[in-house]
């Protein structure tokens, strides 16, 4: 019987979690051949057609081989009974199953982080990173780059329906823009995606795959990090499980957590870092009393609206039978057509709250609609309608409602307890109501008469503020952007400092979206990679300073 305490290997850096952040950090740290890096990922290490093909993302949400499902709730929010959330569980993590919408967030998001005391996290620094990270189809711009590892494409499908929706947006006073990520006011345009040549270009494909031949980078897949080991409050390694085998690896320099916002807090708690009373309840010895671990969770609460179309301009029907076969063949031959993009044709960033000074909601438009009969939340395999339909989705960008995620027990395999608390904050309810009315005003604009017909979800009976909020209970879901559960800052509830070091101990950092103090205003995939990029710069700077 092997001794589980025997150290199996020593690496300078051990990166726990091979998702969006983990891939970026492992790839960038291993650029220096003088350091050794071990990347540990709970899921498999594979790259297949379903990951590459953008429309494949809808299928991957249902793939237990690539995703892990988390039951949320109960809680006091808009969905008190909870819902099922999926997360990528493979190399690339959620960035390998996500919808590839590529949004920076707003400059104000990062400036807010800096303003509350996080030095070096303002827009000027983060903008530089986006410019270095990207290879953008529109060429270089104020916040765009060329020649970087992440390929960014503006949706090339110019459809008649989206043309009409964008025209309606213009008539509502929004600017039609070529690049929604360029800073500005209310705006509408075709969606940017991290897709290149019709294929996904996310953290695994852009960062890890090109690095994985390096002799100083070891990837250990299908292995769960159970806890961080400490000696005299310094992280010295990790205890992991591969199948039935418990193993220990030592870190010469640092342990780096990148298990995502749902699982990083769990690993911290099981390692003895968390609220002392909470840890006592689950029988974990306290290394550092850190009451903010697992708190401050922010998630976008996304509502869906569906409309019947009077024209056959929907993509419903393109993903079954001979049409599916034709579309797959087209993608295989030319990397184009409905399989070459994930289906969120156009988007808008608009101010909804009367007091807003910049866009406070993110709207997304799609040429598909779901069959109501199959509706049981996003992750349960909704089918597309047979009749032509379209969807509008929207969420307030800066949710103030806060949820939490905590280990239920000392068992690392047990899923954590997640309380979402959607719309418990008055601000979120107010913006959600204004946003809902704005979505309706857009889609009922006279310019769309003759194209768009009745609302099938949530329906014309939803009119008053109370009815709108009630509709959120049925027709809302996660943006899939939960973050902030090990937030950066310098107050008593902050878990990491602005160098991303876990406060109160040595040799341990968090680099994933757990560290976001507040949400970024749209999807979190691009910000996750940018934050991890900055994290690797910080780690390298600190290593030089320590010499
Ligand atoms: C269904 C879905 C759709 C999304 N759509 C979009 C989109 O269209 N655009 C966008 O920008 N963003 C999108 N996102 C969000 C984006 O993918 C995430 O913000 C981003 O991936 C977060 O990066 P992360 O590194 O924090 O976590 P993840 O990418 O989730 O990575 C965490 C990794 O850690 C591993 N892990 C966890 N615990 C352990 C452990 N104990 N030991 C070892 N490994 C562990 C996991 O298996 C996973 O691989 C979506 C997310 C989901 C889930």
Coordinates of C-alpha atoms and ligand atoms in Angstrom, one line a residue:
X1 CA 0.0 0.0 0.0
X2 CA 1.7 3.3 -1.0
X3 CA 2.1 5.9 1.7
X4 CA -0.3 8.8 0.8
X5 CA 2.1 11.2 2.6
X6 CA 5.0 10.3 0.5
X7 CA 5.7 13.1 -1.9
X8 CA 5.5 11.9 -5.5
X9 CA 7.1 14.9 -7.1
X10 CA 8.1 18.5 -6.5
X11 CA 7.3 21.4 -8.8
X12 CA 8.0 25.1 -8.5
X13 CA 4.3 25.9 -9.2
X14 CA 1.3 23.7 -8.7
X15 CA -1.7 25.0 -10.6
X16 CA -5.0 23.5 -9.3
X17 CA -7.8 23.5 -11.9
X18 CA -7.2 23.4 -15.6
X19 CA -10.0 25.8 -16.7
X20 CA -9.9 29.2 -18.2
X21 CA -7.6 30.7 -15.6
X22 CA -5.5 27.5 -15.0
X23 CA -4.6 27.0 -18.6
X24 CA -3.5 30.7 -19.0
X25 CA -1.4 30.6 -15.8
X26 CA 0.2 27.2 -16.5
X27 CA 1.0 28.1 -20.1
X28 CA 2.5 31.5 -19.2
X29 CA 4.5 30.4 -16.2
X30 CA 6.0 27.5 -18.1
X31 CA 7.3 30.0 -20.8
X32 CA 10.4 30.2 -18.5
X33 CA 12.2 26.9 -19.0
X34 CA 13.9 27.3 -15.6
X35 CA 10.7 26.7 -13.7
X36 CA 8.6 23.5 -13.4
X37 CA 4.8 23.7 -13.5
X38 CA 2.3 21.0 -12.6
X39 CA -1.3 21.5 -13.8
X40 CA -3.9 19.4 -12.0
X41 CA -7.4 19.0 -13.5
X42 CA -10.3 17.0 -12.1
X43 CA -11.7 16.2 -15.6
X44 CA -10.3 14.6 -18.7
X45 CA -7.6 16.0 -21.0
X46 CA -9.1 15.8 -24.4
X47 CA -9.9 17.9 -27.4
X48 CA -12.6 16.7 -29.7
X49 CA -14.8 17.9 -32.5
X50 CA -17.7 18.8 -30.2
X51 CA -15.4 21.3 -28.3
X52 CA -14.1 22.8 -31.6
X53 CA -17.4 23.2 -33.4
X54 CA -19.1 26.3 -32.0
X55 CA -22.7 25.0 -32.1
X56 CA -21.5 21.9 -30.3
X57 CA -21.7 23.9 -27.1
X58 CA -25.4 23.3 -26.8
X59 CA -24.7 19.5 -26.7
X60 CA -21.8 19.8 -24.3
X61 CA -24.0 21.4 -21.6
X62 CA -25.6 18.0 -21.4
X63 CA -22.5 15.9 -21.5
X64 CA -21.6 14.3 -18.1
X65 CA -18.2 13.3 -19.6
X66 CA -17.3 17.0 -19.9
X67 CA -19.5 18.9 -17.3
X68 CA -20.3 18.7 -13.6
X69 CA -23.7 19.6 -12.4
X70 CA -24.4 21.6 -9.2
X71 CA -27.8 21.8 -7.6
X72 CA -28.3 25.3 -6.1
X73 CA -30.6 26.5 -3.4
X74 CA -32.8 26.6 -1.5
X75 CA -32.4 30.3 -0.9
X76 CA -34.4 33.5 -0.6
X77 CA -34.1 34.8 -4.1
X78 CA -36.2 34.8 -7.3
X79 CA -35.7 31.0 -7.7
X80 CA -36.1 29.8 -4.1
X81 CA -36.2 26.1 -5.1
X82 CA -32.8 26.4 -6.8
X83 CA -31.7 25.2 -10.3
X84 CA -29.1 23.1 -11.8
X85 CA -25.8 24.8 -12.9
X86 CA -23.3 23.2 -15.2
X87 CA -19.6 23.8 -15.2
X88 CA -16.9 22.5 -17.6
X89 CA -14.9 19.7 -16.1
X90 CA -12.0 19.0 -18.4
X91 CA -8.9 20.8 -19.6
X92 CA -10.2 24.2 -20.6
X93 CA -12.9 24.0 -17.8
X94 CA -16.0 26.1 -18.6
X95 CA -14.1 27.9 -21.3
X96 CA -14.3 24.6 -23.3
X97 CA -18.1 24.3 -23.0
X98 CA -19.1 27.9 -22.9
X99 CA -21.0 29.9 -25.5
X100 CA -17.9 31.8 -26.7
X101 CA -19.5 35.3 -26.4
X102 CA -16.4 37.4 -26.1
X103 CA -16.9 40.5 -24.0
X104 CA -14.4 42.6 -22.1
X105 CA -16.7 44.0 -19.5
X106 CA -16.8 47.8 -19.2
X107 CA -13.8 50.0 -18.4
X108 CA -15.8 51.2 -15.3
X109 CA -15.8 47.6 -14.0
X110 CA -12.1 47.5 -13.6
X111 CA -11.7 51.1 -12.5
X112 CA -14.1 50.2 -9.7
X113 CA -11.8 47.4 -8.6
X114 CA -8.9 49.8 -8.5
X115 CA -10.9 52.5 -6.8
X116 CA -11.6 50.2 -3.8
X117 CA -7.9 49.7 -3.3
X118 CA -6.8 47.0 -5.7
X119 CA -3.7 48.6 -7.3
X120 CA -3.0 47.8 -10.9
X121 CA -6.4 46.4 -11.7
X122 CA -7.9 49.4 -13.4
X123 CA -8.9 49.6 -17.1
X124 CA -5.5 50.9 -18.4
X125 CA -3.7 47.8 -17.3
X126 CA -6.5 45.4 -18.2
X127 CA -7.0 47.0 -21.6
X128 CA -3.3 46.4 -22.4
X129 CA -3.8 42.8 -21.6
X130 CA -6.8 42.4 -23.9
X131 CA -4.8 44.0 -26.7
X132 CA -1.9 41.6 -26.2
X133 CA -4.2 38.6 -25.8
X134 CA -6.2 39.0 -29.0
X135 CA -6.0 38.3 -32.6
X136 CA -9.1 40.3 -33.7
X137 CA -10.7 40.0 -37.1
X138 CA -11.3 43.8 -37.1
X139 CA -7.6 44.6 -36.5
X140 CA -6.1 46.6 -33.7
X141 CA -8.2 49.3 -32.0
X142 CA -8.4 51.2 -28.7
X143 CA -9.2 48.0 -26.8
X144 CA -8.4 45.4 -29.5
X145 CA -5.3 43.6 -30.4
X146 CA -3.8 41.5 -33.2
X147 CA -1.2 38.7 -33.2
X148 CA -2.2 37.4 -29.7
X149 CA -3.3 33.8 -28.9
X150 CA -7.1 34.3 -28.7
X151 CA -8.8 34.6 -32.0
X152 CA -11.8 37.0 -32.0
X153 CA -14.4 37.1 -34.7
X154 CA -17.5 39.3 -35.0
X155 CA -20.4 37.1 -36.0
X156 CA -20.1 36.8 -39.8
X157 CA -23.8 35.7 -40.3
X158 CA -25.6 38.7 -41.5
X159 CA -29.3 37.7 -41.3
X160 CA -32.4 39.6 -42.4
X161 CA -33.9 39.1 -38.9
X162 CA -30.9 40.5 -37.1
X163 CA -30.6 43.3 -39.6
X164 CA -34.1 44.3 -38.7
X165 CA -33.5 44.0 -34.9
X166 CA -30.4 46.2 -35.2
X167 CA -32.4 48.7 -37.2
X168 CA -35.0 48.8 -34.4
X169 CA -32.2 49.3 -31.9
X170 CA -31.0 52.3 -33.9
X171 CA -34.5 53.7 -34.0
X172 CA -34.6 53.3 -30.2
X173 CA -31.6 55.7 -30.1
X174 CA -28.8 53.1 -29.7
X175 CA -25.6 53.3 -31.8
X176 CA -25.0 50.5 -34.3
X177 CA -21.4 49.6 -33.7
X178 CA -18.9 47.2 -35.4
X179 CA -17.3 46.2 -32.1
X180 CA -19.5 46.1 -29.0
X181 CA -16.3 46.0 -26.9
X182 CA -15.2 49.5 -27.9
X183 CA -16.2 51.8 -25.0
X184 CA -19.3 53.9 -25.6
X185 CA -22.9 54.5 -24.7
X186 CA -26.1 52.5 -25.6
X187 CA -25.1 50.3 -28.5
X188 CA -26.1 47.3 -30.6
X189 CA -24.3 45.1 -33.1
X190 CA -23.3 41.7 -34.2
X191 CA -21.8 39.6 -31.4
X192 CA -18.0 39.1 -30.8
X193 CA -17.0 35.5 -30.3
X194 CA -13.7 33.9 -29.3
X195 CA -13.8 31.9 -32.5
X196 CA -11.2 31.7 -35.2
X197 CA -11.6 30.0 -38.6
X198 CA -15.0 28.6 -37.4
X199 CA -13.4 26.9 -34.4
X200 CA -13.5 27.6 -30.6
X201 CA -10.4 29.6 -29.5
X202 CA -10.6 29.5 -25.7
X203 CA -8.0 29.0 -22.9
X204 CA -7.1 25.4 -23.8
X205 CA -6.8 25.9 -27.5
X206 CA -5.2 29.4 -27.3
X207 CA -2.8 28.9 -24.4
X208 CA -2.4 25.3 -23.1
X209 CA -2.2 23.3 -26.3
X210 CA 0.6 25.3 -27.8
X211 CA 2.5 24.9 -24.5
X212 CA 1.8 21.3 -23.6
X213 CA 5.0 19.9 -25.3
X214 CA 7.2 21.8 -22.9
X215 CA 9.4 19.5 -20.8
X216 CA 8.8 21.8 -17.7
X217 CA 5.0 21.5 -17.9
X218 CA 3.3 18.4 -16.5
X219 CA -0.5 18.0 -16.9
X220 CA -2.2 15.6 -14.5
X221 CA -5.8 15.1 -15.6
X222 CA -8.7 13.2 -13.9
X223 CA -7.3 14.1 -10.6
X224 CA -9.1 16.0 -7.9
X225 CA -7.2 18.4 -5.6
X226 CA -8.5 17.6 -2.1
X227 CA -6.6 20.1 -0.1
X228 CA -3.6 22.3 0.2
X229 CA -0.9 21.2 2.6
X230 CA 0.6 23.7 5.0
X231 CA 3.7 23.9 7.2
X232 CA 3.9 26.8 9.6
X233 CA 1.2 28.6 7.6
X234 CA 3.1 28.2 4.3
X235 CA 1.5 26.2 1.5
X236 CA 3.9 23.4 0.7
X237 CA 2.0 21.2 -1.6
X238 CA -1.3 19.5 -2.4
X239 CA -3.1 16.3 -1.5
X240 CA -4.9 14.9 -4.6
X241 CA -6.9 11.9 -5.6
X242 CA -6.6 10.0 -8.9
X243 CA -9.3 7.3 -8.9
X244 CA -8.8 5.5 -5.5
X245 CA -5.2 6.7 -5.2
X246 CA -4.4 9.5 -2.8
X247 CA -1.2 11.3 -3.7
X248 CA 0.9 14.2 -2.5
X249 CA 2.9 16.7 -4.6
X250 CA 5.2 19.4 -3.2
X251 CA 5.4 23.0 -4.4
X252 CA 8.9 24.6 -4.3
X253 CA 7.5 28.1 -4.8
X254 CA 3.7 28.3 -4.8
X255 CA 0.3 26.6 -4.9
X256 CA -2.1 28.4 -7.3
X257 CA -5.8 27.8 -7.0
X258 CA -7.9 28.0 -10.3
X259 CA -10.8 25.6 -9.5
X260 CA -13.4 28.2 -10.5
X261 CA -15.7 30.3 -8.3
X262 CA -17.8 27.2 -7.1
X263 CA -14.9 25.0 -6.2
X264 CA -12.0 27.2 -5.2
X265 CA -13.8 28.2 -2.0
X266 CA -14.4 24.6 -1.2
X267 CA -10.7 23.7 -1.6
X268 CA -9.8 26.7 0.6
X269 CA -12.3 25.6 3.3
X270 CA -11.1 22.0 3.2
X271 CA -7.5 23.3 3.5
X272 CA -8.4 25.2 6.7
X273 CA -9.0 28.7 5.3
X274 CA -12.5 30.0 5.9
X275 CA -14.8 31.2 8.6
X276 CA -13.6 29.5 11.8
X277 CA -17.1 28.6 13.0
X278 CA -18.0 27.1 9.6
X279 CA -14.9 25.0 9.5
X280 CA -15.5 23.8 13.1
X281 CA -19.0 22.7 12.0
X282 CA -17.5 20.4 9.3
X283 CA -14.6 19.2 11.4
X284 CA -11.8 21.1 9.6
X285 CA -8.8 22.5 11.6
X286 CA -8.5 26.2 11.1
X287 CA -5.3 27.5 9.5
X288 CA -6.7 31.0 8.8
X289 CA -10.0 32.4 10.0
X290 CA -11.1 34.1 6.7
X291 CA -14.9 34.8 7.0
X292 CA -15.1 36.1 3.4
X293 CA -14.3 32.7 1.8
X294 CA -17.4 31.6 -0.2
X295 CA -19.3 34.8 0.4
X296 CA -19.9 37.7 -2.1
X297 CA -21.0 35.5 -4.9
X298 CA -22.4 37.5 -7.9
X299 CA -24.3 36.0 -10.7
X300 CA -26.2 37.5 -13.6
X301 CA -29.9 36.7 -13.5
X302 CA -30.8 36.3 -17.1
X303 CA -34.4 36.4 -18.3
X304 CA -35.6 34.9 -21.6
X305 CA -38.3 36.3 -23.9
X306 CA -39.5 34.5 -27.0
X307 CA -41.5 35.8 -30.0
X308 CA -43.1 34.0 -32.8
X309 CA -41.9 35.1 -36.3
X310 CA -44.1 35.9 -39.2
X311 CA -41.3 35.2 -41.6
X312 CA -39.3 31.9 -42.0
X313 CA -36.2 33.6 -40.7
X314 CA -35.5 31.5 -37.7
X315 CA -32.8 28.8 -37.3
X316 CA -35.3 26.4 -35.7
X317 CA -35.2 23.3 -37.7
X318 CA -31.6 23.6 -38.8
X319 CA -30.3 21.2 -36.2
X320 CA -32.1 18.0 -36.9
X321 CA -32.5 15.5 -39.7
X322 CA -31.0 16.2 -43.1
X323 CA -30.5 19.9 -42.4
X324 CA -28.3 19.0 -39.4
X325 CA -26.3 16.7 -41.7
X326 CA -25.9 19.4 -44.3
X327 CA -24.8 22.0 -41.8
X328 CA -22.3 19.7 -40.2
X329 CA -20.9 18.8 -43.7
X330 CA -20.7 22.6 -44.4
X331 CA -18.8 23.1 -41.2
X332 CA -16.4 20.2 -41.9
X333 CA -15.7 21.5 -45.4
X334 CA -15.7 25.3 -45.0
X335 CA -16.0 26.0 -41.3
X336 CA -19.0 28.2 -42.0
X337 CA -22.8 28.1 -41.6
X338 CA -25.0 27.6 -38.6
X339 CA -22.6 25.2 -36.9
X340 CA -19.8 27.8 -37.1
X341 CA -21.2 30.1 -34.5
X342 CA -23.0 29.3 -31.2
X343 CA -26.2 31.1 -32.1
X344 CA -26.3 34.4 -30.2
X345 CA -26.4 36.5 -33.3
X346 CA -26.4 40.1 -32.0
X347 CA -26.2 41.9 -28.7
X348 CA -26.8 45.3 -27.1
X349 CA -25.3 47.1 -24.1
X350 CA -27.9 49.6 -22.9
X351 CA -28.7 51.8 -19.9
X352 CA -32.0 50.9 -18.3
X353 CA -32.1 52.4 -14.9
X354 CA -33.1 56.1 -15.2
X355 CA -30.1 57.0 -13.1
X356 CA -27.6 55.0 -15.0
X357 CA -24.6 56.8 -16.5
X358 CA -23.4 54.0 -18.7
X359 CA -24.9 50.7 -20.0
X360 CA -26.2 48.6 -17.1
X361 CA -27.8 45.7 -19.0
X362 CA -26.6 43.2 -21.5
X363 CA -29.2 42.0 -24.1
X364 CA -28.6 39.1 -26.5
X365 CA -30.7 38.2 -29.6
X366 CA -30.9 34.8 -31.2
X367 CA -32.7 33.3 -34.2
X368 CA -33.8 30.3 -32.3
X369 CA -36.6 29.6 -29.7
X370 CA -37.2 26.8 -27.3
X371 CA -40.1 24.4 -27.1
X372 CA -42.0 25.4 -24.0
X373 CA -43.0 21.8 -23.3
X374 CA -39.3 20.8 -22.8
X375 CA -38.4 23.8 -20.7
X376 CA -37.0 22.7 -17.4
X377 CA -34.0 25.1 -17.1
X378 CA -31.0 25.5 -19.3
X379 CA -29.2 22.3 -18.5
X380 CA -32.0 19.8 -19.0
X381 CA -31.8 19.7 -22.8
X382 CA -34.4 22.1 -24.1
X383 CA -35.6 21.4 -27.7
X384 CA -36.0 24.0 -30.3
X385 CA -39.5 24.9 -31.4
X386 CA -40.8 23.7 -34.7
X387 CA -42.4 27.0 -35.7
X388 CA -40.2 30.0 -36.5
X389 CA -39.3 31.9 -33.4
X390 CA -36.6 34.1 -31.8
X391 CA -35.2 34.8 -28.4
X392 CA -34.2 37.9 -26.5
X393 CA -32.2 37.4 -23.4
X394 CA -31.1 40.1 -20.9
X395 CA -29.6 40.6 -17.5
X396 CA -28.6 43.6 -15.4
X397 CA -24.8 43.9 -15.6
X398 CA -23.9 44.7 -12.1
X399 CA -25.9 42.5 -9.7
X400 CA -25.8 43.7 -6.1
X401 CA -27.5 40.6 -4.7
X402 CA -25.0 38.3 -3.1
X403 CA -25.0 34.5 -2.9
X404 CA -22.6 32.1 -1.3
X405 CA -20.9 28.8 -1.8
X406 CA -19.5 26.6 1.0
X407 CA -18.3 23.1 1.6
X408 CA -21.1 20.9 3.0
X409 CA -18.8 18.5 4.7
X410 CA -15.1 17.5 4.9
X411 CA -15.6 15.2 1.8
X412 CA -13.9 16.8 -1.2
X413 CA -16.1 14.8 -3.6
X414 CA -19.3 16.2 -2.2
X415 CA -20.7 19.2 -4.2
X416 CA -20.7 22.5 -2.3
X417 CA -23.9 24.2 -1.0
X418 CA -24.8 27.1 -3.3
X419 CA -27.2 29.9 -2.4
X420 CA -27.8 32.2 -5.3
X421 CA -30.2 34.8 -3.9
X422 CA -31.2 36.3 -7.3
X423 CA -32.9 39.7 -7.1
X424 CA -32.8 40.0 -3.3
X425 CA -31.3 43.5 -3.7
X426 CA -33.7 46.3 -4.6
X427 CA -31.4 47.7 -7.2
X428 CA -31.4 44.4 -9.2
X429 CA -35.2 44.2 -9.1
X430 CA -35.5 47.8 -10.3
X431 CA -33.0 47.4 -13.2
X432 CA -34.6 44.0 -14.2
X433 CA -38.0 45.6 -14.5
X434 CA -36.7 48.6 -16.6
X435 CA -34.6 46.1 -18.7
X436 CA -37.6 43.9 -19.4
X437 CA -39.7 46.9 -20.5
X438 CA -36.8 48.0 -22.8
X439 CA -36.6 44.5 -24.3
X440 CA -40.3 44.7 -25.1
X441 CA -40.1 48.2 -26.5
X442 CA -37.4 47.1 -28.9
X443 CA -39.1 44.0 -30.1
X444 CA -42.5 45.8 -30.5
X445 CA -40.9 48.7 -32.4
X446 CA -42.9 49.5 -35.5
X447 CA -39.9 48.7 -37.7
X448 CA -40.4 45.0 -36.7
X449 CA -44.1 44.9 -37.6
X450 CA -44.7 42.2 -40.2
X451 CA -41.6 40.3 -39.0
X452 CA -42.2 39.6 -35.3
X453 CA -45.5 38.4 -33.9
X454 CA -46.8 37.5 -30.4
X455 CA -44.7 36.9 -27.3
X456 CA -44.8 33.2 -26.4
X457 CA -42.5 33.6 -23.3
X458 CA -43.3 35.0 -20.8
X459 CA -46.4 36.3 -22.6
X460 CA -48.6 39.4 -23.0
X461 CA -50.3 38.9 -19.6
X462 CA -47.0 39.9 -17.9
X463 CA -47.4 43.7 -17.6
X464 CA -47.1 45.1 -14.0
X465 CA -43.8 45.3 -12.1
X466 CA -45.0 42.5 -9.9
X467 CA -45.8 40.3 -12.9
X468 CA -42.4 41.0 -14.4
X469 CA -40.7 39.9 -11.2
X470 CA -42.8 36.8 -11.1
X471 CA -41.8 36.0 -14.6
X472 CA -38.2 35.9 -13.5
X473 CA -39.1 33.1 -11.1
X474 CA -40.0 30.9 -14.1
X475 CA -38.1 32.2 -17.1
X476 CA -34.8 33.3 -15.7
X477 CA -31.6 31.4 -15.2
X478 CA -27.9 31.9 -14.6
X479 CA -25.7 33.9 -16.9
X480 CA -23.2 31.2 -16.0
X481 CA -20.9 33.9 -14.6
X482 CA -20.9 33.3 -10.8
X483 CA -17.8 34.9 -9.4
X484 CA -16.4 36.8 -6.4
X485 CA -16.3 34.0 -3.9
X486 CA -12.7 34.6 -2.8
X487 CA -12.6 38.3 -3.6
X488 CA -9.7 40.6 -3.8
X489 CA -9.4 43.5 -1.5
X490 CA -7.9 44.8 1.7
X491 CA -10.9 44.7 4.2
X492 CA -11.7 42.0 6.7
X493 CA -13.9 40.0 4.2
X494 CA -11.3 40.1 1.4
X495 CA -9.8 36.6 0.8
X496 CA -6.9 37.6 -1.4
X497 CA -4.8 40.8 -1.7
X498 CA -4.2 42.7 -4.9
X499 CA -1.2 40.4 -5.6
X500 CA -3.8 37.6 -5.4
X501 CA -2.1 36.1 -2.4
X502 CA -4.4 34.4 0.1
X503 CA -4.4 36.7 3.1
X504 CA -2.9 35.4 6.3
X505 CA -0.8 32.5 4.8
X506 CA 2.2 32.3 2.5
X507 CA 2.8 30.5 -0.8
X508 CA -0.9 30.4 -1.9
X509 CA -2.7 32.4 -4.5
X510 CA -6.1 32.4 -6.2
X511 CA -6.2 33.3 -9.9
X512 CA -9.7 32.4 -11.2
X513 CA -12.9 34.4 -11.3
X514 CA -13.4 33.9 -7.5
X515 CA -11.2 36.9 -7.0
X516 CA -13.4 39.4 -8.9
X517 CA -14.6 41.9 -6.3
X518 CA -17.7 42.6 -8.4
X519 CA -19.1 41.3 -11.7
X520 CA -17.7 42.3 -15.0
X521 CA -20.6 43.7 -17.0
X522 CA -21.1 40.9 -19.6
X523 CA -19.8 37.4 -20.0
X524 CA -16.8 36.4 -17.8
X525 CA -14.7 34.2 -20.1
X526 CA -12.5 36.9 -21.6
X527 CA -12.1 38.7 -18.2
X528 CA -11.2 35.3 -16.6
X529 CA -8.3 34.9 -19.1
X530 CA -7.3 38.6 -18.7
X531 CA -7.2 38.3 -14.9
X532 CA -5.2 35.1 -15.2
X533 CA -2.8 36.8 -17.6
X534 CA -2.2 39.5 -15.1
X535 CA -1.9 36.9 -12.3
X536 CA 0.9 35.2 -14.2
X537 CA 2.7 38.6 -14.6
X538 CA 2.4 39.3 -10.9
X539 CA 3.7 35.8 -10.0
X540 CA 6.7 36.3 -12.2
X541 CA 7.3 39.8 -10.9
X542 CA 7.1 38.6 -7.3
X543 CA 9.5 35.7 -8.0
X544 CA 12.1 38.2 -9.4
X545 CA 11.6 40.5 -6.4
X546 CA 12.2 37.5 -4.0
X547 CA 15.5 36.5 -5.6
Ligands
LIG1 C1 -22.4 26.8 -19.6 C2 -21.5 28.0 -19.6 C3 -21.6 28.9 -20.6 C4 -20.8 30.0 -20.6 N1 -20.9 30.9 -21.6 C5 -20.0 31.9 -21.7 C6 -19.8 32.7 -22.9 O1 -20.5 32.5 -23.8 N2 -18.9 33.7 -22.9 C7 -18.0 33.9 -21.8 O2 -17.2 34.8 -21.8 N3 -18.2 33.2 -20.7 C8 -19.1 32.2 -20.6 N4 -19.1 31.4 -19.5 C9 -18.3 31.7 -18.3 C10 -16.8 31.3 -18.5 O3 -16.7 30.1 -19.1 C11 -16.2 31.3 -17.1 O4 -16.3 32.6 -16.6 C12 -14.7 30.9 -17.1 O5 -14.5 29.6 -17.7 C13 -14.3 30.9 -15.6 O6 -13.0 30.5 -15.6 P1 -12.4 29.8 -14.3 O7 -11.0 29.4 -14.6 O8 -12.7 30.6 -13.1 O9 -13.2 28.4 -14.0 P2 -13.4 27.2 -15.0 O10 -13.2 27.6 -16.4 O11 -14.8 26.7 -14.7 O12 -12.3 26.2 -14.6 C14 -12.3 25.5 -13.3 C15 -11.6 24.2 -13.5 O13 -11.2 23.6 -12.3 C16 -11.4 22.3 -12.3 N5 -11.6 21.9 -10.9 C17 -12.5 22.3 -10.0 N6 -12.3 21.8 -8.8 C18 -11.2 21.0 -8.9 C19 -10.4 20.3 -8.0 N7 -10.7 20.2 -6.7 N8 -9.3 19.7 -8.4 C20 -8.9 19.7 -9.7 N9 -9.6 20.5 -10.6 C21 -10.7 21.1 -10.2 C22 -12.7 22.1 -13.1 O14 -12.9 20.8 -13.5 C23 -12.5 23.1 -14.2 O15 -11.8 22.5 -15.3 C24 -19.9 30.2 -19.5 C25 -19.8 29.3 -18.5 C26 -20.6 28.2 -18.5 C27 -20.5 27.2 -17.4

